[in-house]
Coordinates of N, CA and C in Angstrom, one line a residue:
M1117 N 136.7 41.4 203.6 CA 138.0 40.8 203.2 C 137.9 39.3 203.4
Y1118 N 137.1 38.8 204.4 CA 137.0 37.4 204.6 C 136.4 36.7 203.4
K1119 N 135.4 37.3 202.7 CA 134.8 36.7 201.6 C 135.8 36.7 200.4
I1120 N 136.6 37.7 200.3 CA 137.6 37.7 199.2 C 138.6 36.5 199.4
V1121 N 138.9 36.2 200.6 CA 139.8 35.1 200.9 C 139.2 33.8 200.4
H1122 N 137.9 33.6 200.6 CA 137.3 32.4 200.2 C 137.1 32.3 198.7
I1123 N 136.8 33.5 198.1 CA 136.7 33.5 196.6 C 138.0 33.1 196.0
C1124 N 139.1 33.7 196.5 CA 140.5 33.3 196.0 C 140.7 31.9 196.2
L1125 N 140.4 31.3 197.3 CA 140.6 29.9 197.6 C 139.8 29.1 196.6
I1126 N 138.6 29.4 196.3 CA 137.8 28.7 195.3 C 138.4 28.8 193.9
I1127 N 138.9 29.9 193.5 CA 139.5 30.1 192.2 C 140.8 29.3 192.1
I1128 N 141.6 29.3 193.1 CA 142.9 28.5 193.1 C 142.6 27.1 193.1
L1129 N 141.6 26.6 193.9 CA 141.2 25.2 193.9 C 140.7 24.8 192.5
G1130 N 139.9 25.7 191.9 CA 139.4 25.4 190.5 C 140.6 25.2 189.5
V1131 N 141.6 26.0 189.6 CA 142.7 25.9 188.7 C 143.5 24.6 189.0
I1132 N 143.6 24.3 190.3 CA 144.3 23.0 190.7 C 143.5 21.8 190.1
C1133 N 142.2 21.9 190.2 CA 141.3 20.8 189.7 C 141.6 20.5 188.2
V1134 N 141.7 21.6 187.4 CA 142.0 21.4 186.0 C 143.3 20.6 185.8
F1135 N 144.3 21.0 186.5 CA 145.6 20.3 186.4 C 145.5 18.9 186.8
D1136 N 144.8 18.6 188.0 CA 144.7 17.3 188.5 C 143.9 16.4 187.6
I1137 N 142.8 16.9 187.0 CA 142.0 16.1 186.1 C 142.8 15.7 184.8
K1138 N 143.5 16.8 184.3 CA 144.2 16.5 183.0 C 145.5 15.7 183.2
R1139 N 146.2 16.0 184.2 CA 147.5 15.3 184.4 C 147.7 14.4 185.5
K1140 N 146.6 14.3 186.3 CA 146.7 13.4 187.6 C 147.9 13.9 188.5
K1141 N 148.2 15.2 188.4 CA 149.3 15.7 189.2 C 149.0 17.2 189.5
I1142 N 149.3 17.6 190.7 CA 149.1 19.0 191.1 C 150.5 19.7 191.1
P1143 N 150.6 20.7 190.3 CA 151.9 21.5 190.3 C 152.3 22.0 191.6
V1144 N 153.5 21.9 192.0 CA 154.0 22.4 193.3 C 153.8 23.9 193.4
Y1145 N 154.1 24.6 192.3 CA 153.9 26.0 192.4 C 152.5 26.5 192.7
M1146 N 151.5 25.7 192.3 CA 150.1 26.0 192.6 C 149.9 25.8 194.2
L1147 N 150.5 24.8 194.7 CA 150.4 24.6 196.2 C 151.1 25.7 196.9
I1148 N 152.2 26.2 196.4 CA 153.0 27.3 197.0 C 152.1 28.6 197.0
I1149 N 151.5 28.8 195.8 CA 150.6 30.0 195.7 C 149.5 29.9 196.7
L1150 N 148.9 28.7 196.8 CA 147.8 28.5 197.7 C 148.2 28.7 199.2
A1151 N 149.4 28.2 199.5 CA 149.9 28.3 200.9 C 150.3 29.8 201.2
A1152 N 150.9 30.4 200.2 CA 151.3 31.9 200.4 C 150.1 32.7 200.6
A1153 N 149.1 32.5 199.8 CA 147.8 33.3 200.0 C 147.2 33.1 201.3
G1154 N 147.3 31.8 201.8 CA 146.7 31.5 203.1 C 147.4 32.1 204.2
I1155 N 148.8 32.2 204.1 CA 149.6 32.8 205.2 C 149.4 34.3 205.2
I1156 N 149.4 34.9 204.0 CA 149.1 36.3 203.9 C 147.8 36.7 204.4
S1157 N 146.8 35.9 204.1 CA 145.4 36.2 204.5 C 145.3 36.1 206.0
N1158 N 146.0 35.2 206.6 CA 145.9 35.1 208.1 C 146.5 36.4 208.8
F1159 N 147.4 37.0 208.2 CA 148.0 38.2 208.8 C 147.3 39.5 208.4
T1160 N 146.5 39.4 207.3 CA 145.8 40.7 206.9 C 144.4 40.7 207.3
V1161 N 143.7 39.5 207.5 CA 142.3 39.4 207.8 C 142.0 39.8 209.3
G1162 N 142.9 39.4 210.1 CA 142.7 39.8 211.5 C 143.6 38.9 212.4
E1163 N 143.0 38.4 213.5 CA 143.8 37.7 214.5 C 144.3 36.4 213.9
F1164 N 145.5 36.1 214.2 CA 146.2 34.9 213.8 C 146.4 34.0 215.0
D1165 N 145.7 32.9 215.1 CA 145.9 32.0 216.2 C 146.6 30.7 215.6
I1166 N 147.9 30.7 215.9 CA 148.7 29.6 215.4 C 148.2 28.2 215.9
E1167 N 147.8 28.1 217.1 CA 147.2 26.9 217.6 C 146.0 26.4 216.8
K1168 N 145.1 27.3 216.5 CA 143.9 26.9 215.7 C 144.3 26.5 214.3
R1169 N 145.3 27.2 213.7 CA 145.8 26.8 212.4 C 146.4 25.4 212.3
I1170 N 147.3 25.1 213.3 CA 147.9 23.8 213.4 C 146.9 22.7 213.6
I1171 N 145.9 22.9 214.4 CA 144.9 21.9 214.6 C 144.1 21.7 213.3
A1172 N 143.8 22.8 212.6 CA 143.1 22.8 211.3 C 143.9 22.1 210.2
M1173 N 145.2 22.1 210.4 CA 146.1 21.4 209.4 C 146.3 19.9 209.7
L1174 N 145.9 19.5 210.8 CA 146.1 18.0 211.2 C 145.5 17.0 210.2
P1175 N 144.2 17.2 209.7 CA 143.7 16.3 208.7 C 144.6 16.1 207.5
G1176 N 145.2 17.2 207.0 CA 146.1 17.2 205.9 C 147.4 16.4 206.2
M1177 N 147.9 16.6 207.5 CA 149.1 15.9 207.9 C 148.8 14.4 208.0
I1178 N 147.6 14.1 208.5 CA 147.2 12.7 208.6 C 147.1 12.0 207.2
L1179 N 146.5 12.8 206.2 CA 146.4 12.3 204.9 C 147.8 12.1 204.2
L1180 N 148.7 13.0 204.5 CA 150.1 12.8 203.9 C 150.7 11.6 204.5
I1181 N 150.5 11.3 205.7 CA 151.0 10.0 206.3 C 150.4 8.8 205.7
V1182 N 149.1 8.9 205.5 CA 148.3 7.8 204.8 C 148.9 7.6 203.4
S1183 N 149.1 8.7 202.8 CA 149.6 8.7 201.4 C 151.0 8.0 201.3
M1184 N 151.8 8.3 202.3 CA 153.2 7.6 202.3 C 153.0 6.1 202.6
I1185 N 152.1 5.7 203.6 CA 151.9 4.3 203.9 C 151.3 3.5 202.8
T1186 N 150.4 4.2 202.0 CA 149.7 3.4 201.0 C 150.4 3.6 199.6
K1187 N 151.6 4.2 199.6 CA 152.3 4.4 198.4 C 151.5 5.2 197.4
Q1188 N 150.9 6.3 197.9 CA 150.2 7.3 197.1 C 148.8 6.8 196.5
Q1189 N 148.1 5.9 197.2 CA 146.8 5.6 196.8 C 145.9 6.9 196.9
I1190 N 146.2 7.6 197.9 CA 145.8 9.0 198.0 C 147.0 9.8 197.8
G1191 N 146.9 10.7 196.8 CA 148.1 11.5 196.4 C 148.6 12.5 197.4
Y1192 N 149.9 12.7 197.3 CA 150.5 13.7 198.2 C 149.9 15.1 198.0
G1193 N 149.5 15.4 196.7 CA 148.9 16.7 196.4 C 147.6 16.9 197.1
D1194 N 146.8 15.8 197.2 CA 145.5 15.9 197.9 C 145.7 16.2 199.4
G1195 N 146.7 15.5 200.0 CA 147.0 15.8 201.4 C 147.5 17.2 201.6
M1196 N 148.3 17.7 200.6 CA 148.9 19.0 200.7 C 147.7 20.1 200.6
I1197 N 146.8 19.8 199.7 CA 145.7 20.8 199.6 C 144.9 20.9 200.9
I1198 N 144.6 19.7 201.5 CA 143.9 19.7 202.8 C 144.7 20.4 203.9
L1199 N 146.0 20.1 203.9 CA 146.9 20.7 204.9 C 146.8 22.2 204.7
I1200 N 147.0 22.7 203.5 CA 147.0 24.2 203.2 C 145.6 24.8 203.5
M1201 N 144.6 24.1 203.2 CA 143.2 24.6 203.5 C 143.1 24.9 205.0
G1202 N 143.8 24.2 205.8 CA 143.8 24.5 207.2 C 144.3 25.9 207.6
L1203 N 145.0 26.6 206.6 CA 145.4 28.0 206.8 C 144.3 28.9 206.6
Y1204 N 143.2 28.5 205.9 CA 142.1 29.3 205.6 C 140.9 29.1 206.5
I1205 N 140.6 27.8 206.9 CA 139.4 27.5 207.6 C 139.7 26.7 208.8
D1206 N 138.7 26.6 209.7 CA 138.8 25.9 210.9 C 138.6 24.4 210.8
I1207 N 139.0 23.7 211.8 CA 139.0 22.2 211.8 C 137.6 21.6 211.6
D1208 N 136.6 22.2 212.1 CA 135.2 21.7 211.9 C 134.8 21.8 210.4
D1209 N 135.2 22.9 209.8 CA 134.9 23.0 208.3 C 135.8 22.0 207.5
I1210 N 137.1 21.9 207.9 CA 138.0 21.0 207.2 C 137.4 19.6 207.3
L1211 N 137.0 19.1 208.4 CA 136.5 17.8 208.6 C 135.2 17.6 207.8
S1212 N 134.3 18.6 207.8 CA 133.1 18.6 207.0 C 133.4 18.5 205.5
I1213 N 134.4 19.3 205.1 CA 134.8 19.3 203.7 C 135.3 18.0 203.2
V1214 N 136.3 17.4 204.0 CA 136.9 16.1 203.7 C 135.8 15.0 203.7
L1215 N 135.0 15.0 204.7 CA 133.9 13.9 204.7 C 133.0 14.1 203.5
S1216 N 132.6 15.3 203.2 CA 131.7 15.5 202.1 C 132.4 15.1 200.8
S1217 N 133.7 15.4 200.7 CA 134.5 15.1 199.5 C 134.6 13.5 199.3
F1218 N 134.8 12.8 200.4 CA 134.9 11.4 200.3 C 133.5 10.8 200.0
F1219 N 132.5 11.4 200.5 CA 131.1 10.9 200.2 C 130.8 11.1 198.7
V1220 N 131.0 12.3 198.2 CA 130.7 12.5 196.8 C 131.6 11.7 195.9
S1221 N 132.9 11.6 196.2 CA 133.8 10.7 195.4 C 133.4 9.3 195.4
S1222 N 132.8 8.8 196.6 CA 132.3 7.4 196.6 C 131.2 7.2 195.7
I1223 N 130.2 8.2 195.7 CA 129.1 8.1 194.8 C 129.5 8.1 193.4
A1224 N 130.5 9.0 193.0 CA 131.0 9.0 191.7 C 131.7 7.7 191.3
A1225 N 132.5 7.1 192.2 CA 133.1 5.9 192.0 C 132.1 4.8 191.7
I1226 N 131.1 4.7 192.5 CA 130.0 3.7 192.3 C 129.4 3.8 191.0
I1227 N 129.1 5.1 190.6 CA 128.5 5.3 189.3 C 129.5 4.9 188.2
L1228 N 130.7 5.2 188.3 CA 131.7 4.9 187.3 C 131.9 3.4 187.1
M1229 N 131.9 2.7 188.3 CA 132.0 1.2 188.2 C 130.8 0.5 187.7
T1230 N 129.6 1.0 188.1 CA 128.4 0.2 187.7 C 127.9 0.6 186.3
V1231 N 127.9 2.0 186.0 CA 127.3 2.4 184.7 C 128.4 2.4 183.6
F1232 N 129.6 2.8 183.9 CA 130.7 2.9 182.9 C 131.6 1.8 183.0
K1233 N 131.4 0.8 183.8 CA 132.2 -0.4 183.9 C 133.7 -0.2 184.2
K1234 N 134.0 0.8 185.0 CA 135.4 1.0 185.3 C 135.8 -0.1 186.3
K1235 N 137.1 -0.4 186.3 CA 137.6 -1.4 187.3 C 137.8 -0.8 188.6
K1236 N 137.9 -1.7 189.6 CA 138.1 -1.2 191.0 C 139.3 -0.3 191.2
N1237 N 140.3 -0.6 190.4 CA 141.6 0.1 190.7 C 141.8 1.3 189.8
F1238 N 140.8 1.8 189.2 CA 140.9 3.0 188.3 C 141.2 4.2 189.2
E1239 N 141.9 5.2 188.6 CA 142.3 6.4 189.4 C 141.4 7.5 189.1
M1240 N 141.1 8.3 190.1 CA 140.2 9.4 190.0 C 140.9 10.6 190.6
A1241 N 140.9 11.8 190.0 CA 141.4 13.0 190.6 C 140.5 13.3 191.8
F1242 N 141.1 13.6 193.0 CA 140.4 13.9 194.2 C 140.1 15.4 194.4
S1243 N 141.0 16.3 193.8 CA 140.8 17.7 194.1 C 139.5 18.2 193.6
P1244 N 138.9 17.7 192.5 CA 137.6 18.2 192.2 C 136.5 18.0 193.3
F1245 N 136.7 16.8 194.0 CA 135.8 16.5 195.0 C 136.0 17.4 196.3
L1246 N 137.2 17.8 196.5 CA 137.5 18.7 197.5 C 136.9 20.1 197.2
L1247 N 136.9 20.5 196.0 CA 136.2 21.7 195.6 C 134.7 21.6 195.8
I1248 N 134.2 20.5 195.4 CA 132.7 20.2 195.5 C 132.4 20.2 197.0
G1249 N 133.2 19.5 197.8 CA 132.9 19.5 199.3 C 133.0 20.8 199.9
Y1250 N 134.0 21.6 199.4 CA 134.1 23.0 199.9 C 132.8 23.8 199.6
G1251 N 132.4 23.7 198.3 CA 131.2 24.4 197.9 C 130.0 23.9 198.7
L1252 N 129.8 22.6 198.9 CA 128.7 22.1 199.7 C 128.7 22.7 201.1
V1253 N 129.8 22.6 201.8 CA 129.9 23.0 203.2 C 129.7 24.5 203.3
K1254 N 130.4 25.3 202.5 CA 130.3 26.7 202.6 C 128.9 27.2 202.0
G1255 N 128.4 26.4 201.1 CA 127.0 26.8 200.6 C 125.9 26.5 201.6
V1256 N 126.0 25.5 202.4 CA 125.1 25.2 203.4 C 125.2 26.3 204.5
Y1257 N 126.5 26.7 204.9 CA 126.6 27.7 205.9 C 126.0 29.0 205.4
F1258 N 126.2 29.3 204.1 CA 125.7 30.6 203.5 C 124.2 30.6 203.5
I1259 N 123.6 29.5 203.1 CA 122.1 29.4 203.1 C 121.5 29.4 204.5
C1260 N 122.1 28.6 205.4 CA 121.5 28.4 206.7 C 121.9 29.5 207.7
G1261 N 122.9 30.4 207.3 CA 123.2 31.5 208.1 C 124.4 31.1 208.9

């Protein structure tokens, strides 16, 4: 059941990425589906530790605050995705995923600015990098055991 939850998370994140890339906006109903699936999985997979879930949701809460302060330089949707991912995975994985995502997005931004001559203030969808970060972190865990 645990693997099914992660496969569903990957699929939903993939669909969100398509919307984010095409429209630079994440539909609220997709976030609701992601959150509902996370809540349901917590009650069906096994033990539900609310304290662990709240701690895992902290990075998303912090990004939502940063989003408000910076007038959405980081979108609310990205903060919401990270917040909701806390329903699925633990804080150490969340932090690894977010850091991996920032790292990969930084490399992509450098390439876009140097090779494709994009300006510093161009906008990039971040959810694809969250999906890549998720794949990297879970892939490393899968390979390394």
